[in-house]
PDB file of C-alpha atoms in Angstrom:
ATOM      1  CA  MET A 465      25.787  -2.543  -8.094  1.00 63.00           C
ATOM      2  CA  ASN A 466      24.592   0.910  -9.097  1.00 76.00           C
ATOM      3  CA  ARG A 467      23.718   3.332  -6.362  1.00 78.00           C
ATOM      4  CA  PRO A 468      20.061   4.395  -6.285  1.00 77.00           C
ATOM      5  CA  THR A 469      19.217   7.841  -7.617  1.00 82.00           C
ATOM      6  CA  HIS A 470      19.943  10.620  -5.125  1.00 74.00           C
ATOM      7  CA  GLY A 471      16.713  11.388  -3.286  1.00 83.00           C
ATOM      8  CA  ALA A 472      14.978   8.107  -4.203  1.00 84.00           C
ATOM      9  CA  LEU A 473      12.900   6.522  -1.464  1.00 89.00           C
ATOM     10  CA  HIS A 474      14.968   4.076   0.618  1.00 91.00           C
ATOM     11  CA  HIS A 475      12.243   2.489   2.757  1.00 95.00           C
ATOM     12  CA  VAL A 476       8.933   3.008   4.515  1.00 96.00           C
ATOM     13  CA  GLU A 477       8.163   1.574   7.937  1.00 96.00           C
ATOM     14  CA  ILE A 478       4.562   1.273   9.057  1.00 95.00           C
ATOM     15  CA  TRP A 479       3.561   0.401  12.594  1.00 94.00           C
ATOM     16  CA  VAL A 480       0.492  -1.808  12.624  1.00 95.00           C
ATOM     17  CA  PRO A 481      -1.834  -2.906  15.441  1.00 94.00           C
ATOM     18  CA  ASP A 482      -1.880  -6.562  14.304  1.00 94.00           C
ATOM     19  CA  LEU A 483       1.083  -7.967  12.363  1.00 96.00           C
ATOM     20  CA  ASP A 484      -0.658 -11.132  11.168  1.00 96.00           C
ATOM     21  CA  ARG A 485      -3.608  -9.162   9.827  1.00 95.00           C
ATOM     22  CA  ALA A 486      -1.315  -6.612   8.144  1.00 95.00           C
ATOM     23  CA  ALA A 487       0.875  -9.319   6.626  1.00 96.00           C
ATOM     24  CA  ALA A 488      -2.221 -11.056   5.256  1.00 96.00           C
ATOM     25  CA  SER A 489      -3.528  -7.912   3.528  1.00 96.00           C
ATOM     26  CA  LEU A 490      -0.583  -5.568   2.904  1.00 96.00           C
ATOM     27  CA  GLY A 491       1.911  -8.426   2.587  1.00 96.00           C
ATOM     28  CA  TRP A 492      -0.257 -10.168  -0.003  1.00 97.00           C
ATOM     29  CA  LEU A 493      -0.521  -6.937  -1.999  1.00 97.00           C
ATOM     30  CA  LEU A 494       3.210  -6.250  -1.842  1.00 97.00           C
ATOM     31  CA  GLN A 495       4.044  -9.745  -3.064  1.00 97.00           C
ATOM     32  CA  THR A 496       1.451  -9.453  -5.838  1.00 97.00           C
ATOM     33  CA  LEU A 497       3.138  -6.204  -6.929  1.00 97.00           C
ATOM     34  CA  GLY A 498       6.518  -7.934  -7.129  1.00 97.00           C
ATOM     35  CA  TYR A 499       7.999  -7.308  -3.689  1.00 97.00           C
ATOM     36  CA  ALA A 500       9.763 -10.267  -2.079  1.00 98.00           C
ATOM     37  CA  VAL A 501       9.848 -11.057   1.625  1.00 97.00           C
ATOM     38  CA  SER A 502      13.238  -9.840   2.769  1.00 97.00           C
ATOM     39  CA  GLN A 503      13.263 -10.232   6.541  1.00 97.00           C
ATOM     40  CA  THR A 504      11.012 -11.767   9.179  1.00 97.00           C
ATOM     41  CA  TRP A 505      11.191 -11.327  12.956  1.00 96.00           C
ATOM     42  CA  ASP A 506       8.759 -11.781  15.829  1.00 96.00           C
ATOM     43  CA  SER A 507       7.236  -8.319  15.563  1.00 96.00           C
ATOM     44  CA  GLY A 508       7.824  -7.472  11.910  1.00 97.00           C
ATOM     45  CA  ARG A 509       8.280  -8.292   8.250  1.00 98.00           C
ATOM     46  CA  SER A 510       9.977  -6.495   5.379  1.00 98.00           C
ATOM     47  CA  TRP A 511       9.431  -6.745   1.636  1.00 98.00           C
ATOM     48  CA  LEU A 512      11.978  -5.653  -0.971  1.00 97.00           C
ATOM     49  CA  LEU A 513      11.598  -4.417  -4.556  1.00 96.00           C
ATOM     50  CA  GLY A 514      14.836  -3.255  -6.124  1.00 93.00           C
ATOM     51  CA  PRO A 515      16.634  -0.969  -3.665  1.00 92.00           C
ATOM     52  CA  THR A 516      13.416  -0.023  -1.827  1.00 94.00           C
ATOM     53  CA  TYR A 517      11.837  -1.915   1.030  1.00 96.00           C
ATOM     54  CA  LEU A 518       8.684  -1.641   3.086  1.00 97.00           C
ATOM     55  CA  VAL A 519       8.461  -2.731   6.727  1.00 97.00           C
ATOM     56  CA  LEU A 520       5.386  -3.674   8.743  1.00 97.00           C
ATOM     57  CA  GLU A 521       6.011  -3.816  12.468  1.00 96.00           C
ATOM     58  CA  GLN A 522       3.814  -4.413  15.489  1.00 95.00           C
ATOM     59  CA  SER A 523       5.749  -2.232  17.879  1.00 89.00           C
ATOM     60  CA  PRO A 524       5.356  -2.370  21.661  1.00 89.00           C
ATOM     61  CA  ALA A 525       5.710   1.435  21.584  1.00 91.00           C
ATOM     62  CA  LEU A 526       2.357   1.991  19.814  1.00 87.00           C
ATOM     63  CA  THR A 527       0.278   4.598  21.605  1.00 88.00           C
ATOM     64  CA  SER A 528      -3.009   3.514  19.992  1.00 87.00           C
ATOM     65  CA  ASP A 529      -4.478   0.489  18.238  1.00 85.00           C
ATOM     66  CA  LEU A 530      -6.434   2.734  15.901  1.00 84.00           C
ATOM     67  CA  TYR A 531      -5.125   4.152  12.632  1.00 87.00           C
ATOM     68  CA  ASP A 532      -6.744   7.146  10.969  1.00 89.00           C
ATOM     69  CA  ARG A 533      -5.369   8.153   7.582  1.00 89.00           C
ATOM     70  CA  ARG A 534      -7.004  11.582   8.024  1.00 89.00           C
ATOM     71  CA  ARG A 535      -4.786  12.476  10.983  1.00 88.00           C
ATOM     72  CA  PRO A 536      -1.378  14.087  10.443  1.00 85.00           C
ATOM     73  CA  GLY A 537       1.083  11.563   9.082  1.00 87.00           C
ATOM     74  CA  LEU A 538       0.828   8.989   6.347  1.00 90.00           C
ATOM     75  CA  ASN A 539      -2.399   9.163   4.342  1.00 94.00           C
ATOM     76  CA  HIS A 540      -1.751   6.343   1.877  1.00 95.00           C
ATOM     77  CA  LEU A 541       0.768   4.525  -0.277  1.00 95.00           C
ATOM     78  CA  ALA A 542       0.377   4.650  -4.069  1.00 95.00           C
ATOM     79  CA  PHE A 543       1.829   1.972  -6.318  1.00 95.00           C
ATOM     80  CA  HIS A 544       2.302   1.966 -10.082  1.00 94.00           C
ATOM     81  CA  VAL A 545       0.661  -1.015 -11.779  1.00 94.00           C
ATOM     82  CA  GLU A 546       1.054  -2.228 -15.339  1.00 93.00           C
ATOM     83  CA  ASP A 547      -2.295  -1.201 -16.835  1.00 93.00           C
ATOM     84  CA  ALA A 548      -6.033  -0.719 -16.244  1.00 94.00           C
ATOM     85  CA  THR A 549      -6.699  -4.461 -16.559  1.00 95.00           C
ATOM     86  CA  THR A 550      -4.234  -5.096 -13.727  1.00 95.00           C
ATOM     87  CA  VAL A 551      -5.907  -2.424 -11.577  1.00 96.00           C
ATOM     88  CA  GLU A 552      -9.239  -4.196 -12.007  1.00 97.00           C
ATOM     89  CA  LYS A 553      -7.845  -7.688 -11.356  1.00 97.00           C
ATOM     90  CA  LEU A 554      -6.012  -6.543  -8.218  1.00 97.00           C
ATOM     91  CA  THR A 555      -9.137  -4.733  -7.014  1.00 97.00           C
ATOM     92  CA  VAL A 556     -11.263  -7.870  -7.312  1.00 97.00           C
ATOM     93  CA  ASP A 557      -8.561 -10.061  -5.741  1.00 97.00           C
ATOM     94  CA  ALA A 558      -8.083  -7.562  -2.908  1.00 97.00           C
ATOM     95  CA  THR A 559     -11.783  -7.550  -2.005  1.00 96.00           C
ATOM     96  CA  HIS A 560     -11.523 -11.314  -1.493  1.00 96.00           C
ATOM     97  CA  ARG A 561      -8.672 -10.654   0.952  1.00 94.00           C
ATOM     98  CA  GLY A 562     -10.404  -8.158   3.220  1.00 93.00           C
ATOM     99  CA  TRP A 563      -9.815  -4.923   1.305  1.00 97.00           C
ATOM    100  CA  SER A 564     -12.695  -2.544   0.525  1.00 97.00           C
ATOM    101  CA  LEU A 565     -12.933  -0.395  -2.579  1.00 98.00           C
ATOM    102  CA  MET A 566     -13.112   3.251  -1.578  1.00 97.00           C
ATOM    103  CA  PHE A 567     -15.206   5.706  -3.606  1.00 96.00           C
ATOM    104  CA  PRO A 568     -16.919   2.916  -5.618  1.00 96.00           C
ATOM    105  CA  GLU A 569     -19.282   5.389  -7.267  1.00 97.00           C
ATOM    106  CA  LEU A 570     -16.255   7.185  -8.785  1.00 95.00           C
ATOM    107  CA  HIS A 571     -14.108   4.135  -9.563  1.00 96.00           C
ATOM    108  CA  PRO A 572     -11.788   4.047 -11.476  1.00 96.00           C
ATOM    109  CA  TYR A 573     -11.659   7.831 -11.946  1.00 95.00           C
ATOM    110  CA  ALA A 574     -11.920   9.035  -8.337  1.00 93.00           C
ATOM    111  CA  ASP A 575      -9.124  11.527  -9.015  1.00 91.00           C
ATOM    112  CA  GLY A 576     -10.337  12.613 -12.465  1.00 89.00           C
ATOM    113  CA  LYS A 577     -10.592  11.205 -15.979  1.00 89.00           C
ATOM    114  CA  GLN A 578      -6.811  11.272 -16.567  1.00 89.00           C
ATOM    115  CA  HIS A 579      -6.089   9.174 -13.469  1.00 91.00           C
ATOM    116  CA  TYR A 580      -7.089   5.494 -13.707  1.00 95.00           C
ATOM    117  CA  ALA A 581      -6.682   4.050 -10.235  1.00 95.00           C
ATOM    118  CA  ALA A 582      -8.249   2.036  -7.444  1.00 97.00           C
ATOM    119  CA  TYR A 583      -8.304   3.237  -3.858  1.00 97.00           C
ATOM    120  CA  LEU A 584      -8.436   0.358  -1.382  1.00 98.00           C
ATOM    121  CA  GLU A 585      -8.676   0.243   2.414  1.00 97.00           C
ATOM    122  CA  ASN A 586      -7.877  -2.747   4.622  1.00 96.00           C
ATOM    123  CA  ALA A 587      -9.509  -3.757   7.915  1.00 93.00           C
ATOM    124  CA  ASP A 588      -7.090  -1.574   9.915  1.00 94.00           C
ATOM    125  CA  GLY A 589      -7.876   1.533   7.855  1.00 94.00           C
ATOM    126  CA  PHE A 590      -4.669   1.638   5.796  1.00 95.00           C
ATOM    127  CA  GLU A 591      -5.234   2.959   2.274  1.00 96.00           C
ATOM    128  CA  VAL A 592      -3.374   2.041  -0.884  1.00 96.00           C
ATOM    129  CA  GLU A 593      -3.802   3.444  -4.355  1.00 96.00           C
ATOM    130  CA  LEU A 594      -3.111   1.311  -7.406  1.00 96.00           C
ATOM    131  CA  VAL A 595      -2.324   3.637 -10.320  1.00 95.00           C
ATOM    132  CA  ALA A 596      -2.325   2.595 -13.980  1.00 93.00           C
ATOM    133  CA  ILE A 597      -2.555   5.974 -15.703  1.00 82.00           C
ATOM    134  CA  SER A 598      -1.794   9.343 -14.200  1.00 73.00           C
ATOM    135  CA  THR A 599      -1.126  12.823 -15.488  1.00 65.00           C
ATOM    136  CA  PRO A 600       2.036  14.472 -14.055  1.00 59.00           C
ATOM    137  CA  GLN A 601       0.075  16.798 -11.744  1.00 54.00           C
ATOM    138  CA  ASN A 602      -1.678  13.792 -10.146  1.00 44.00           C
ATOM    139  CA  ALA A 603       1.388  11.613  -9.770  1.00 45.00           C
TER     140      ALA A 603
END
């Protein structure tokens, strides 16, 4: 097995207020993007794609049930997707699974004409960006 590139992302762990709700929205999206369920335990799940994995955990050490992407910390996760058609299909599918399209009046160019993407927010306020086309300065 080849070692991942030095400096490549190893994993991301996100603490969520409700694991079932997060697994239904974020887990569905991860699996749709090609991640596979890797581990499952009472308070968490992990999904793996290549050498990178993402963990959702409902930790007993949470200090709040509310998430605000505008506070210091993680703002959002951005995922590459195959093309603009895939962005649109995932956007429609996501809205049927509790996600809301952010900035609908600017969609799909909320970050400019050279950046074709959808910005989605789930019921807990977590944001994901699905990117089909991006210029290097927006990546």
